[in-house]
Amino acid sequence: MDSSTKGMENNAVEVRICKAAGKLNDAPANGLFPGSPRKCDKMNHSNSIPNGICGKPEQKDYDDQEEQGDHFSEIEIANGRNGYLEDHDDAGSSSSMTENSDEFQTVSPEKSEHVKLAVDKPNTENNAGAGILRPHAHLPKPEAPPGLNSSPPASPNGDASANQKFGVAMPAIGKLIRERSSNFSAAFVRRLSSLKDNNNDTEEDPKSNKRDVTEFNLSGLKVTVKLKTESDDHQQQGQTLKGRISFFSRSNCRDCTAVRSFLREKGLKFVEINIDVYPNREKELVERTGTSSVPQIFFNEKLFGGLVALNSLRNSGGFDQRLKEMLSSKCPDDAPATPVYGFDDPEEEWTDQMIGIVKVLRLRLPIQDRLMKMKIVKNCFAGSEMVEVLIQHLDCGRKKAVEIGRQLARKHFIHHVFGENDFEDGNHFYRFLEHEPFIPKCFNFRGSISDTEPKSAAKVGQRLTKIMSAILESYASDDRRHLDYIGISNSEEFRRYINLVRELHRVNLFELSPDARLSFFLNLYNAMVIHAVIRVGRPQGVIERRSFFSEFQYLVGGHPYSLNTIENGILRNNRRPPYSLVKPFGAGDNRTELACAKVNPLIHFGLCNGTRSSPTVRFFSPQGVEAELRFAAREFFKSGGMEVNLEKRTVYLSQIIKWFNGDFGQEKEILKWILNYLDATRAGLLTHLLGDGGPINIVYQNYDWSMNS
C-alpha cells in the first residue's frame, strides 16, 4: 500500500492469526490455502484485513473444523480488542469486524500457533485494502533478500497469493532494520557520552595517561575518534597561511638541523635552499643578508634572522603571532625563489685539450674484433695503427706520436686490452674506454664518456658528500637508521647526484692522500648502496645478494668499481670476501695501487649496506675520518651491536665481526679491542668478565637482511 495514499492513516498494529498447528505457515505451491477464493474483491469492514487473509472457506471445510474442535482465525489488535472473521458468500458480502463488536471467538494458545504481521490501519473514512508498513521516510530503505521485491508485481489474473507471500516476509525485514538501527544509535550515543566523560576526567587529572586515539567497535563498524592536538592546530594554521617560509642552509650544519626540526614539529611548510646543493644561491644569500652564514630564515621577502632569533621568539611565546603578521599576505615576487627542478647550476668547465685528437682517432682507426691469446678481443685496434694516424694528422714524428698515445692512456681515453702497459708502438692492442666490456654494468655511464677536463677527485668527492648529506637530512630518520628511498629517488638532490657521478669517469685517484682516499671510498660505497637500492631493488636471497654487491658498478678513474671491490679490494687491501676463495683484484690489476696499505677494522662500522643490521648510513670528511670512524663504532655497539649477559657469562656480537674476524683478530683479542668503543655500562660488564679469569661465551647475533626503509 502506498504510504502517501490520501485518507489512509499509516499506523502499525499487531495482528495475530491463529490456525491449527502446522497449517498457516505451510502454504501450498500456488500460494492459496485450501478453500480460499481466487481473489478478494471487496472488503467492507472498517478494519481491513490484508490480502490473502480474507476469503470464503467451503462449508464442508468449516464443518470439518468444528467437528475437530478447531476454531476460526482470531485477530488480536494492538489496542487490546479482539475481532473475528465471519464467513461470506460468493456474491462478495463479507463479514464485518468492528471495534464495537461484542462477539468474539477465541482459541486456546495451547492449540494454536501465531504469526505476527505488521499491517496498515486504514482511516475509518476510507475502506481501501490494507498494505505493508513502509519504513519511516528518514530511515534508509532496506533491500529485500534475493527473490523478494519491496513491491511485488501484480498477478495477471489478480491472484492474491503473491501479496500473501510478501505480506509475511517484508515486515520481518523492516522490523529487523528498525531494531538494528535503534541498537546502533543507542550504543553510539552511549559510547560518545563515555568518551566525553573520559576526556573531562583527563582534563581534570593532568597526570592521567590517556591515549590520543580512542577506538571502539559497534556491530562490525569501527569508529576512530582522534583528539585534536597542538601540532594539528599548527599544521592547520600552516596550511592556511598565504605566505612562504624560506631558509638558507648548508649540509651537516647543526643550527640548520635545529631550524628544520622546529618547523617540522610546528607542521609548517617551508622551502629549504641548501647552498651546497645550489651553489649559485650563495651569492643571493650574501646580497640579502650581508653574510654567508646560515641558517637565515625569511618570512616572504622579509628577513627573520637565524637560530638565535628563532629561539628568542619561541621562548617569549610570540612566534605564532609574529608568523600570522608576516605571512598574512601572499608571497611577493621578490621573496627568495623556490629552487627549480631539473636544471643544474652553470659551472665553469673546460673541454679536454686532447678531445680533438680523440675525435679524429675515433673516426680513422680500424676498430674491429681480433683473435689474441686464443681469445676474441672485441672493438680493439693496434698501437702501430694509432701511431700512423697521429703522424698523419699532427704531422709529427713517431716518437711524439707514441708520447701522445701515452698521454691518452693516462687520461683514460684508451686502455690496453689486458692492462699490460700504458701505450706502446707495435703489435699491442688497445681500445677506447667506452668500448670496455664492463661499461654496460656501470650505472654512472649514460651513453658517452665525459669529454670535459677531469676535475680533481678531492673536489668531486667533497661535492658528493655534501649532496648525499643533504639527502639524508631531508629523507632519513633522525637516527639515520631508516631511509625514504622513494622520496630520495624523486628529489632534486638525487638528480644532481646522478649528474655528478658522471664526472668520476676519468678522475685521477692517485692524487688523493691516504685519509682523503679512505673517506672518498667510504662515501662512494654508501652512496652507491642508496643508488643500487633505488635502481635494482633490495636483494632477497643469497644469490641476489652476491649479484647486488658484485654487479652494480661505477666507472671511476677509468676502472669499474663494485661494492665488493671497494670494501674488500680497496678498504681491506685486496682480501677475500666472506665465503669466497677469490680476491677482488687479480695480479697486474692497476687498482691494487689504490688499496689501503693497512686494514683498519673501523671501516666496517662506516659502511652501510642498506640492511637493518648494518651500521647507520653516514658520510665522512677527509680531515676527520679517523675520529668519525671511532664515533661510528661507538654508536654501532651502543645500538645493539654488542650485548653482555653477566649471569650466562655470554657476549653477543654482530655477525659483521664473525665475517671479518681476520681484520679483528682472535676472539679474546676482539673483546679487548671492543673495550675501547663501549659505553661505561657495557665496558664495566665486559671488564668484569675478562678480569675474573672465567670462561666467556661469544654468541653471534642473527643478521637482519631486510631493507632499512
Short mmCIF file of N, CA and C in Angstrom, two decimals, residues 62-154:
data_model
loop_
_atom_site.label_atom_id
_atom_site.label_comp_id
_atom_site.label_asym_id
_atom_site.label_seq_id
_atom_site.Cartn_x
_atom_site.Cartn_y
_atom_site.Cartn_z
N TYR A 62 -15.54 -25.93 6.76
CA TYR A 62 -15.95 -25.29 8.00
C TYR A 62 -16.52 -26.31 8.97
N ASP A 63 -17.37 -27.14 8.46
CA ASP A 63 -17.98 -28.14 9.32
C ASP A 63 -16.94 -29.08 9.86
N ASP A 64 -15.98 -29.46 8.99
CA ASP A 64 -14.94 -30.38 9.47
C ASP A 64 -14.14 -29.77 10.60
N GLN A 65 -13.91 -28.48 10.52
CA GLN A 65 -13.13 -27.83 11.57
C GLN A 65 -13.89 -27.82 12.89
N GLU A 66 -15.20 -27.57 12.83
CA GLU A 66 -15.97 -27.57 14.07
C GLU A 66 -16.00 -28.94 14.69
N GLU A 67 -16.09 -29.95 13.81
CA GLU A 67 -16.14 -31.30 14.35
C GLU A 67 -14.83 -31.64 15.04
N GLN A 68 -13.72 -31.15 14.53
CA GLN A 68 -12.43 -31.46 15.12
C GLN A 68 -12.10 -30.58 16.32
N GLY A 69 -12.96 -29.64 16.60
CA GLY A 69 -12.71 -28.79 17.75
C GLY A 69 -11.87 -27.57 17.44
N ASP A 70 -11.52 -27.33 16.16
CA ASP A 70 -10.76 -26.14 15.80
C ASP A 70 -11.69 -24.97 15.62
N HIS A 71 -11.15 -23.78 15.68
CA HIS A 71 -11.95 -22.56 15.58
C HIS A 71 -11.49 -21.74 14.41
N PHE A 72 -12.26 -20.69 14.13
CA PHE A 72 -11.87 -19.74 13.10
C PHE A 72 -10.66 -18.92 13.56
N SER A 73 -10.11 -18.19 12.60
CA SER A 73 -8.96 -17.32 12.91
C SER A 73 -9.36 -16.26 13.89
N GLU A 74 -8.45 -15.99 14.81
CA GLU A 74 -8.65 -14.92 15.79
C GLU A 74 -7.72 -13.77 15.46
N ILE A 75 -8.18 -12.57 15.43
CA ILE A 75 -7.36 -11.38 15.16
C ILE A 75 -7.24 -10.58 16.43
N GLU A 76 -6.02 -10.43 16.91
CA GLU A 76 -5.78 -9.67 18.13
C GLU A 76 -5.16 -8.34 17.74
N ILE A 77 -5.85 -7.25 17.98
CA ILE A 77 -5.42 -5.92 17.58
C ILE A 77 -4.67 -5.28 18.73
N ALA A 78 -3.75 -4.41 18.37
CA ALA A 78 -2.83 -3.86 19.37
C ALA A 78 -3.54 -3.08 20.46
N ASN A 79 -4.75 -2.55 20.18
CA ASN A 79 -5.41 -1.76 21.22
C ASN A 79 -6.11 -2.63 22.27
N GLY A 80 -5.94 -3.92 22.12
CA GLY A 80 -6.49 -4.81 23.15
C GLY A 80 -7.79 -5.46 22.78
N ARG A 81 -8.51 -4.97 21.75
CA ARG A 81 -9.76 -5.59 21.36
C ARG A 81 -9.53 -6.77 20.45
N ASN A 82 -10.51 -7.63 20.41
CA ASN A 82 -10.43 -8.79 19.54
C ASN A 82 -11.53 -8.72 18.50
N GLY A 83 -11.28 -9.30 17.36
CA GLY A 83 -12.28 -9.39 16.30
C GLY A 83 -12.20 -10.75 15.67
N TYR A 84 -13.14 -11.04 14.81
CA TYR A 84 -13.11 -12.33 14.17
C TYR A 84 -13.56 -12.17 12.74
N LEU A 85 -13.28 -13.16 11.96
CA LEU A 85 -13.67 -13.20 10.55
C LEU A 85 -14.89 -14.09 10.41
N GLU A 86 -15.94 -13.51 9.84
CA GLU A 86 -17.13 -14.29 9.57
C GLU A 86 -17.09 -14.80 8.15
N ASP A 87 -17.91 -15.79 7.92
CA ASP A 87 -17.98 -16.34 6.58
C ASP A 87 -18.73 -15.39 5.67
N HIS A 88 -18.41 -15.40 4.36
CA HIS A 88 -19.16 -14.57 3.41
C HIS A 88 -19.40 -15.41 2.18
N ASP A 89 -20.39 -14.96 1.43
CA ASP A 89 -20.78 -15.76 0.28
C ASP A 89 -20.01 -15.33 -0.93
N ASP A 90 -20.29 -16.00 -2.06
CA ASP A 90 -19.57 -15.73 -3.29
C ASP A 90 -19.96 -14.41 -3.89
N ALA A 91 -21.10 -13.85 -3.50
CA ALA A 91 -21.56 -12.58 -4.08
C ALA A 91 -20.73 -11.43 -3.63
N GLY A 92 -19.83 -11.65 -2.72
CA GLY A 92 -18.93 -10.59 -2.29
C GLY A 92 -19.30 -10.02 -0.97
N SER A 93 -20.37 -10.43 -0.31
CA SER A 93 -20.69 -9.94 1.02
C SER A 93 -19.75 -10.57 2.00
N SER A 94 -19.15 -9.76 2.79
CA SER A 94 -18.18 -10.27 3.76
C SER A 94 -18.62 -9.93 5.15
N SER A 95 -18.18 -10.71 6.09
CA SER A 95 -18.48 -10.46 7.49
C SER A 95 -17.76 -9.23 7.93
N SER A 96 -18.34 -8.43 8.76
CA SER A 96 -17.71 -7.22 9.26
C SER A 96 -17.11 -7.48 10.61
N MET A 97 -15.96 -6.78 10.82
CA MET A 97 -15.29 -6.88 12.11
C MET A 97 -15.08 -5.46 12.58
N THR A 98 -15.72 -5.02 13.58
CA THR A 98 -15.65 -3.66 14.08
C THR A 98 -15.13 -3.67 15.48
N GLU A 99 -14.68 -2.46 15.88
CA GLU A 99 -14.17 -2.34 17.23
C GLU A 99 -15.29 -2.44 18.26
N ASN A 100 -16.55 -2.17 17.85
CA ASN A 100 -17.68 -2.22 18.78
C ASN A 100 -18.32 -3.60 18.84
N SER A 101 -17.75 -4.53 18.11
CA SER A 101 -18.34 -5.87 18.10
C SER A 101 -18.23 -6.51 19.48
N ASP A 102 -19.32 -7.11 19.91
CA ASP A 102 -19.31 -7.78 21.20
C ASP A 102 -19.14 -9.27 21.07
N GLU A 103 -19.08 -9.73 19.83
CA GLU A 103 -18.95 -11.16 19.66
C GLU A 103 -17.50 -11.49 19.33
N PHE A 104 -16.98 -12.41 20.03
CA PHE A 104 -15.60 -12.81 19.81
C PHE A 104 -15.51 -14.32 19.85
N GLN A 105 -14.65 -14.81 19.01
CA GLN A 105 -14.32 -16.22 19.09
C GLN A 105 -12.88 -16.33 19.52
N THR A 106 -12.63 -17.14 20.43
CA THR A 106 -11.28 -17.27 20.99
C THR A 106 -10.77 -18.66 20.74
N VAL A 107 -9.48 -18.77 20.84
CA VAL A 107 -8.84 -20.06 20.66
C VAL A 107 -7.80 -20.22 21.76
N SER A 108 -7.66 -21.38 22.18
CA SER A 108 -6.69 -21.64 23.26
C SER A 108 -5.27 -21.55 22.72
N PRO A 109 -4.35 -20.87 23.42
CA PRO A 109 -2.96 -20.78 22.96
C PRO A 109 -2.30 -22.13 22.85
N GLU A 110 -2.73 -23.09 23.67
CA GLU A 110 -2.09 -24.39 23.61
C GLU A 110 -2.38 -25.10 22.30
N LYS A 111 -3.49 -24.73 21.61
CA LYS A 111 -3.89 -25.44 20.40
C LYS A 111 -3.55 -24.68 19.13
N SER A 112 -2.81 -23.65 19.23
CA SER A 112 -2.60 -22.83 18.02
C SER A 112 -1.18 -22.32 17.96
N GLU A 113 -0.80 -21.92 16.75
CA GLU A 113 0.45 -21.17 16.52
C GLU A 113 0.05 -19.81 16.00
N HIS A 114 0.94 -18.81 16.20
CA HIS A 114 0.58 -17.46 15.75
C HIS A 114 1.75 -16.87 14.97
N VAL A 115 1.38 -16.03 14.06
CA VAL A 115 2.34 -15.27 13.25
C VAL A 115 1.98 -13.81 13.38
N LYS A 116 2.96 -12.98 13.68
CA LYS A 116 2.72 -11.54 13.83
C LYS A 116 2.94 -10.85 12.51
N LEU A 117 1.99 -10.05 12.11
CA LEU A 117 2.10 -9.27 10.88
C LEU A 117 1.99 -7.80 11.21
N ALA A 118 2.68 -6.97 10.44
CA ALA A 118 2.55 -5.52 10.56
C ALA A 118 1.67 -5.06 9.43
N VAL A 119 0.55 -4.46 9.74
CA VAL A 119 -0.40 -4.02 8.70
C VAL A 119 -0.67 -2.55 8.88
N ASP A 120 -1.23 -1.95 7.88
CA ASP A 120 -1.61 -0.54 7.94
C ASP A 120 -3.03 -0.44 8.47
N LYS A 121 -3.17 0.41 9.43
CA LYS A 121 -4.50 0.64 9.98
C LYS A 121 -5.16 1.74 9.17
N PRO A 122 -6.14 1.41 8.38
CA PRO A 122 -6.71 2.42 7.48
C PRO A 122 -7.57 3.43 8.23
N ASN A 123 -7.77 4.54 7.60
CA ASN A 123 -8.67 5.57 8.11
C ASN A 123 -10.10 5.06 8.05
N THR A 124 -10.87 5.40 9.01
CA THR A 124 -12.25 4.92 9.06
C THR A 124 -13.05 5.50 7.90
N GLU A 125 -12.59 6.61 7.33
CA GLU A 125 -13.31 7.21 6.22
C GLU A 125 -13.02 6.50 4.92
N ASN A 126 -11.98 5.74 4.85
CA ASN A 126 -11.58 5.10 3.61
C ASN A 126 -11.47 3.61 3.86
N ASN A 127 -12.16 2.83 3.07
CA ASN A 127 -12.16 1.39 3.28
C ASN A 127 -11.25 0.68 2.31
N ALA A 128 -10.19 1.35 1.91
CA ALA A 128 -9.26 0.69 0.99
C ALA A 128 -8.58 -0.46 1.69
N GLY A 129 -8.04 -1.39 0.87
CA GLY A 129 -7.39 -2.57 1.43
C GLY A 129 -6.14 -2.21 2.19
N ALA A 130 -5.80 -2.99 3.18
CA ALA A 130 -4.58 -2.76 3.97
C ALA A 130 -3.35 -3.19 3.19
N GLY A 131 -2.19 -2.57 3.50
CA GLY A 131 -0.91 -2.91 2.84
C GLY A 131 0.19 -3.13 3.87
N ILE A 132 1.40 -3.17 3.36
CA ILE A 132 2.56 -3.42 4.24
C ILE A 132 3.05 -2.11 4.81
N LEU A 133 3.49 -2.10 6.04
CA LEU A 133 4.03 -0.89 6.68
C LEU A 133 5.37 -0.51 6.06
N ARG A 134 5.45 0.69 5.59
CA ARG A 134 6.69 1.18 5.00
C ARG A 134 7.61 1.74 6.09
N PRO A 135 8.94 1.69 5.90
CA PRO A 135 9.84 2.33 6.87
C PRO A 135 9.62 3.83 6.92
N HIS A 136 10.08 4.41 8.02
CA HIS A 136 9.98 5.86 8.15
C HIS A 136 10.71 6.55 6.99
N ALA A 137 10.22 7.71 6.62
CA ALA A 137 10.78 8.41 5.45
C ALA A 137 12.25 8.77 5.63
N HIS A 138 12.71 8.98 6.86
CA HIS A 138 14.09 9.39 7.13
C HIS A 138 15.03 8.20 7.35
N LEU A 139 14.49 7.00 7.35
CA LEU A 139 15.33 5.82 7.51
C LEU A 139 15.72 5.28 6.15
N PRO A 140 16.89 4.65 6.03
CA PRO A 140 17.28 4.06 4.75
C PRO A 140 16.36 2.92 4.40
N LYS A 141 16.02 2.84 3.10
CA LYS A 141 15.12 1.80 2.64
C LYS A 141 15.86 0.48 2.56
N PRO A 142 15.42 -0.55 3.24
CA PRO A 142 16.13 -1.84 3.21
C PRO A 142 15.94 -2.53 1.87
N GLU A 143 16.94 -3.29 1.48
CA GLU A 143 16.84 -4.10 0.27
C GLU A 143 16.27 -5.47 0.64
N ALA A 144 15.39 -5.94 -0.21
CA ALA A 144 14.78 -7.24 0.05
C ALA A 144 15.77 -8.35 -0.18
N PRO A 145 15.66 -9.44 0.51
CA PRO A 145 16.53 -10.59 0.23
C PRO A 145 16.34 -11.08 -1.19
N PRO A 146 17.27 -11.88 -1.70
CA PRO A 146 17.14 -12.40 -3.06
C PRO A 146 15.81 -13.12 -3.26
N GLY A 147 15.15 -12.76 -4.36
CA GLY A 147 13.87 -13.39 -4.67
C GLY A 147 12.68 -12.59 -4.22
N LEU A 148 12.92 -11.49 -3.42
CA LEU A 148 11.82 -10.65 -2.94
C LEU A 148 11.97 -9.25 -3.47
N ASN A 149 10.86 -8.55 -3.62
CA ASN A 149 10.86 -7.15 -4.05
C ASN A 149 10.08 -6.35 -3.03
N SER A 150 10.43 -5.08 -2.95
CA SER A 150 9.72 -4.23 -1.99
C SER A 150 8.25 -4.10 -2.35
N SER A 151 7.90 -4.11 -3.63
CA SER A 151 6.51 -4.08 -4.05
C SER A 151 6.30 -5.18 -5.06
N PRO A 152 5.67 -6.26 -4.71
CA PRO A 152 5.53 -7.41 -5.61
C PRO A 152 4.72 -7.05 -6.83
N PRO A 153 5.10 -7.61 -7.96
CA PRO A 153 4.36 -7.31 -9.17
C PRO A 153 2.97 -7.89 -9.12
N ALA A 154 2.08 -7.20 -9.76
CA ALA A 154 0.69 -7.65 -9.79
C ALA A 154 0.54 -8.88 -10.65
#
